[in-house]
Short mmCIF file of C-alpha atoms in Angstrom, two decimals:
data_model
loop_
_atom_site.label_atom_id
_atom_site.label_comp_id
_atom_site.label_asym_id
_atom_site.label_seq_id
_atom_site.Cartn_x
_atom_site.Cartn_y
_atom_site.Cartn_z
CA MET A 119 -36.93 20.98 15.47
CA ASP A 120 -34.82 22.47 12.70
CA PRO A 121 -34.73 19.85 9.89
CA ARG A 122 -31.16 20.83 9.11
CA LEU A 123 -30.13 19.48 12.50
CA SER A 124 -32.07 16.23 12.25
CA GLY A 125 -28.95 14.30 11.29
CA TYR A 126 -26.92 15.54 14.25
CA PRO A 127 -25.21 14.15 16.16
CA PRO A 128 -24.05 11.71 13.45
CA THR A 129 -24.88 8.11 14.24
CA ARG A 130 -21.92 6.73 12.27
CA LEU A 131 -18.32 7.83 12.09
CA PRO A 132 -16.78 8.33 8.62
CA GLY A 133 -14.61 5.53 7.31
CA SER A 134 -15.06 1.78 7.42
CA ARG A 135 -15.27 -0.23 10.62
CA LEU A 136 -12.11 -2.12 9.64
CA THR A 137 -10.23 1.16 9.21
CA TRP A 138 -11.17 2.33 12.68
CA TRP A 139 -10.26 -1.05 14.13
CA ILE A 140 -6.81 -0.93 12.51
CA LEU A 141 -6.25 2.65 13.65
CA GLY A 142 -7.26 1.72 17.18
CA VAL A 143 -4.80 -1.17 17.26
CA LEU A 144 -2.02 1.03 15.88
CA ALA A 145 -2.73 3.78 18.41
CA GLY A 146 -2.74 1.26 21.26
CA LEU A 147 0.56 -0.24 20.12
CA TYR A 148 2.07 3.23 19.82
CA VAL A 149 0.99 4.24 23.32
CA LEU A 150 2.54 1.04 24.66
CA GLN A 151 5.68 1.73 22.65
CA VAL A 152 6.04 5.25 24.04
CA ILE A 153 5.39 4.15 27.63
CA LEU A 154 7.98 1.39 27.44
CA GLU A 155 10.53 3.57 25.64
CA GLN A 156 10.14 6.89 27.46
CA TRP A 157 8.80 5.93 30.89
CA THR A 158 10.38 2.59 31.73
CA GLY A 159 13.57 2.82 29.67
CA VAL A 160 12.98 -0.31 27.61
CA PRO A 161 14.78 0.24 24.25
CA ILE A 162 11.86 -0.76 22.02
CA VAL A 163 13.16 0.99 18.90
CA ALA A 164 16.67 -0.37 19.36
CA ARG A 165 15.35 -3.93 19.70
CA LEU A 166 12.41 -4.02 17.27
CA ALA A 167 13.20 -1.49 14.51
CA TRP A 168 15.03 -2.74 11.42
CA TRP A 169 18.72 -1.83 11.68
CA ALA A 170 21.57 -2.47 9.27
CA PRO A 171 23.73 -5.52 10.20
CA GLY A 172 26.88 -3.41 10.50
CA SER A 173 25.32 -1.25 13.20
CA GLY A 174 25.52 -4.02 15.79
CA LEU A 175 21.81 -3.65 16.56
CA PHE A 176 20.38 -5.96 13.88
CA ARG A 177 18.32 -8.93 15.06
CA PRO A 178 16.61 -11.62 12.91
CA TRP A 179 13.09 -10.66 14.01
CA GLN A 180 13.39 -6.98 13.06
CA PRO A 181 12.15 -7.36 9.42
CA VAL A 182 8.82 -8.38 10.98
CA THR A 183 8.57 -6.30 14.16
CA ALA A 184 9.64 -3.02 12.53
CA PHE A 185 6.34 -2.79 10.66
CA PHE A 186 4.38 -2.78 13.93
CA LEU A 187 6.18 0.27 15.31
CA ASN A 188 5.07 3.82 14.60
CA GLY A 189 6.71 7.18 14.83
CA PRO A 190 8.93 7.32 16.73
CA ALA A 191 7.78 10.94 17.11
CA PRO A 192 4.02 11.46 17.69
CA PHE A 193 3.66 13.80 14.69
CA SER A 194 5.10 11.28 12.21
CA ALA A 195 2.85 8.55 13.62
CA LEU A 196 -0.19 10.82 13.32
CA ILE A 197 0.59 11.66 9.69
CA GLU A 198 0.76 7.97 8.78
CA TRP A 199 -2.58 7.31 10.51
CA VAL A 200 -4.28 10.20 8.70
CA VAL A 201 -3.05 8.99 5.31
CA LEU A 202 -4.17 5.47 6.18
CA PHE A 203 -7.60 6.77 7.21
CA PHE A 204 -8.19 8.39 3.81
CA LEU A 205 -6.58 5.73 1.60
CA LEU A 206 -7.66 2.43 3.10
CA PRO A 207 -11.49 2.64 2.65
CA PRO A 208 -11.48 3.41 -1.11
CA THR A 209 -8.79 0.79 -1.72
CA LEU A 210 -10.79 -1.78 0.21
CA SER A 211 -13.84 -0.98 -1.89
CA LEU A 212 -11.81 -1.63 -5.06
CA PHE A 213 -9.87 -4.76 -4.09
CA GLY A 214 -11.59 -6.11 -0.98
CA ARG A 215 -9.92 -7.23 2.22
CA ARG A 216 -8.26 -10.23 0.61
CA GLY A 217 -6.79 -8.19 -2.24
CA VAL A 218 -5.39 -5.49 0.05
CA ALA A 219 -3.98 -8.14 2.39
CA LEU A 220 -2.28 -10.02 -0.46
CA ALA A 221 -0.84 -6.80 -1.89
CA SER A 222 0.49 -5.84 1.55
CA ILE A 223 2.09 -9.27 1.95
CA ALA A 224 3.67 -8.91 -1.49
CA ALA A 225 5.04 -5.48 -0.52
CA TRP A 226 6.50 -6.88 2.70
CA ALA A 227 7.98 -9.89 0.88
CA GLY A 228 9.54 -7.69 -1.79
CA ALA A 229 11.06 -5.36 0.80
CA VAL A 230 12.50 -8.19 2.89
CA ALA A 231 13.64 -10.41 0.00
CA ILE A 232 15.72 -7.60 -1.55
CA THR A 233 16.77 -5.49 1.43
CA LEU A 234 18.18 -8.35 3.53
CA PRO A 235 20.63 -9.58 0.83
CA LEU A 236 21.67 -5.99 0.11
CA GLN A 237 22.38 -5.52 3.81
CA PHE A 238 24.65 -8.55 4.05
CA LEU A 239 26.36 -7.67 0.76
CA GLY A 240 27.27 -4.29 2.23
CA VAL A 241 25.18 -2.22 -0.19
CA ILE A 242 23.12 -0.78 2.67
CA GLN A 243 25.18 1.64 4.73
CA ALA A 244 25.83 0.42 8.28
CA GLY A 245 25.23 3.83 9.80
CA SER A 246 21.87 4.42 8.13
CA ALA A 247 18.78 5.12 10.16
CA PRO A 248 16.57 2.16 11.10
CA PHE A 249 13.25 1.46 9.44
CA LEU A 250 9.97 1.42 11.35
CA GLY A 251 6.41 2.30 10.47
CA LEU A 252 3.74 1.89 7.83
CA GLU A 253 5.46 3.48 4.85
CA ALA A 254 5.57 0.27 2.79
CA PHE A 255 1.85 -0.33 3.27
CA ILE A 256 0.93 3.30 2.57
CA THR A 257 2.87 3.22 -0.72
CA THR A 258 1.03 -0.03 -1.50
CA LEU A 259 -2.33 1.69 -1.03
CA LEU A 260 -1.20 4.63 -3.19
CA LEU A 261 -0.09 2.24 -5.92
CA LEU A 262 -3.27 0.15 -5.90
CA PHE A 263 -5.61 3.13 -5.89
CA GLY A 264 -3.58 5.13 -8.40
CA LEU A 265 -3.28 2.38 -11.00
CA SER A 266 -6.89 1.24 -10.68
CA ARG A 267 -8.33 4.79 -10.73
CA PRO A 268 -5.72 6.73 -12.72
CA ASP A 269 -7.95 9.75 -13.40
CA ALA A 270 -8.95 10.27 -9.77
CA ARG A 271 -7.52 13.20 -7.84
CA ILE A 272 -5.31 12.89 -4.76
CA LEU A 273 -4.57 15.96 -2.67
CA LEU A 274 -0.80 16.10 -2.27
CA PHE A 275 -0.01 17.51 1.19
CA PHE A 276 -3.84 17.68 1.53
CA VAL A 277 -3.79 20.78 -0.73
CA ILE A 278 -2.46 20.17 -4.27
CA PRO A 279 -4.72 18.03 -6.53
CA ILE A 280 -2.73 15.53 -8.62
CA ARG A 281 -3.84 12.62 -10.79
CA ALA A 282 -3.78 9.37 -8.88
CA ALA A 283 -1.69 7.64 -11.56
CA TRP A 284 1.02 10.28 -11.23
CA VAL A 285 1.11 9.79 -7.47
CA ALA A 286 1.34 6.00 -7.88
CA TRP A 287 4.30 6.14 -10.27
CA GLY A 288 5.84 9.19 -8.64
CA THR A 289 5.97 7.43 -5.28
CA GLY A 290 8.08 4.66 -6.79
CA ALA A 291 10.33 7.14 -8.61
CA VAL A 292 10.97 9.17 -5.45
CA ALA A 293 11.65 6.00 -3.43
CA PHE A 294 14.14 4.85 -6.08
CA LEU A 295 16.00 8.17 -6.07
CA LEU A 296 16.13 8.19 -2.27
CA PHE A 297 17.52 4.67 -2.30
CA LEU A 298 20.25 5.67 -4.75
CA TYR A 299 21.14 8.70 -2.65
CA THR A 300 20.98 7.32 0.89
CA ARG A 301 21.45 3.53 0.51
CA GLY A 302 19.58 3.25 3.78
CA VAL A 303 17.22 0.66 5.20
CA PRO A 304 14.11 2.95 5.11
CA SER A 305 14.58 3.90 1.45
CA SER A 306 15.29 0.29 0.47
CA VAL A 307 12.18 -0.97 2.23
CA ALA A 308 10.06 1.78 0.65
CA PHE A 309 11.29 1.18 -2.90
CA PHE A 310 11.36 -2.62 -2.97
CA GLY A 311 8.08 -2.78 -1.07
CA TRP A 312 6.60 -0.62 -3.83
CA CYS A 313 8.09 -3.04 -6.40
CA GLY A 314 6.53 -6.01 -4.60
CA ALA A 315 3.10 -4.37 -4.64
CA LEU A 316 3.51 -3.52 -8.33
CA ALA A 317 4.46 -7.13 -9.12
CA TRP A 318 1.32 -8.33 -7.33
CA PHE A 319 -0.86 -5.82 -9.20
CA ARG A 320 0.55 -6.78 -12.62
CA GLY A 321 0.55 -10.48 -11.82
CA ARG A 322 -3.06 -10.28 -10.69
CA ASP A 323 -4.11 -8.82 -14.05
CA LEU A 324 -2.04 -11.41 -15.94
CA PHE A 325 -3.41 -14.31 -13.92
CA SER A 326 -7.01 -13.16 -14.28
CA GLY A 327 -6.51 -12.83 -18.04
CA ARG A 328 -5.16 -16.37 -18.33
CA ARG A 329 -7.95 -17.73 -16.16
CA ARG A 330 -10.56 -16.26 -18.48
CA GLY A 331 -8.76 -17.89 -21.41
CA PRO A 332 -8.07 -16.48 -24.84
CA VAL A 333 -10.77 -14.42 -26.47
CA ARG A 334 -12.15 -16.16 -29.52
CA ARG A 335 -12.36 -13.95 -32.52
CA ARG A 336 -15.37 -14.27 -34.69
CA SER A 337 -14.70 -15.06 -38.29
CA SER A 338 -15.01 -12.08 -40.56
CA ARG A 339 -15.89 -14.22 -43.58
CA LEU A 340 -19.32 -13.72 -45.08
CA HIS A 341 -21.41 -16.73 -46.02
CA ALA A 342 -23.83 -16.40 -48.90
CA LEU A 343 -27.20 -17.97 -48.48
CA PRO A 344 -28.97 -19.29 -51.55
CA GLY A 345 -31.88 -17.06 -52.41
CA GLY A 346 -34.80 -17.06 -54.76
CA ARG A 347 -36.40 -20.19 -53.43
CA ASP A 348 -38.58 -18.54 -50.82
CA PRO A 349 -39.83 -14.97 -50.29
CA TYR A 350 -37.76 -14.38 -47.08
CA VAL A 351 -34.15 -15.24 -48.10
CA HIS A 352 -32.58 -13.07 -50.85
#
């Protein structure tokens, strides 16, 4: 047998088991979403996506359910899954499951805590498109990986190599500009979710520094030892 083929077929798929499990759940939810929406006429997006209050479609549960929807078009859902497939394993290796989960919760909390008041204050335009999808969590992964490995390279559009730190900060800058321009729910969720993840990242470093306590500085004073009384101290 050719030794070059001894490893084929591969016995293990690339990526972590948790990543494949998450992708499988997302794909299953998306298939169910499409069947209910397109085949049975159940308005899943209208009921579960996050709409502006002035649109007449807003419901209290939407800031939670909108994050479990994908798409709505298959291509946009596939793009999010591909990005998640490449970003989640290295971020998990850096922060662990608990760290990624806490950062994701912080991103969700930041998006909801700021976007909801802006909606009821009328800052968010009533006719803006609804939010649904994984964008807030993907920007969280970009932020965590980019700030922890700033010199790493991320392929923008899977082609252009860019420093990870630039991608992390650039994602927030683009989200901020989009929010200023559109004043929509998706741009607000993306930007303030990014801010929530950044607050968790900075707070984590601050908390860990306090837990270690202040670093004691060694005294720079020199102490003279009396010499001449034995042959070893001079």
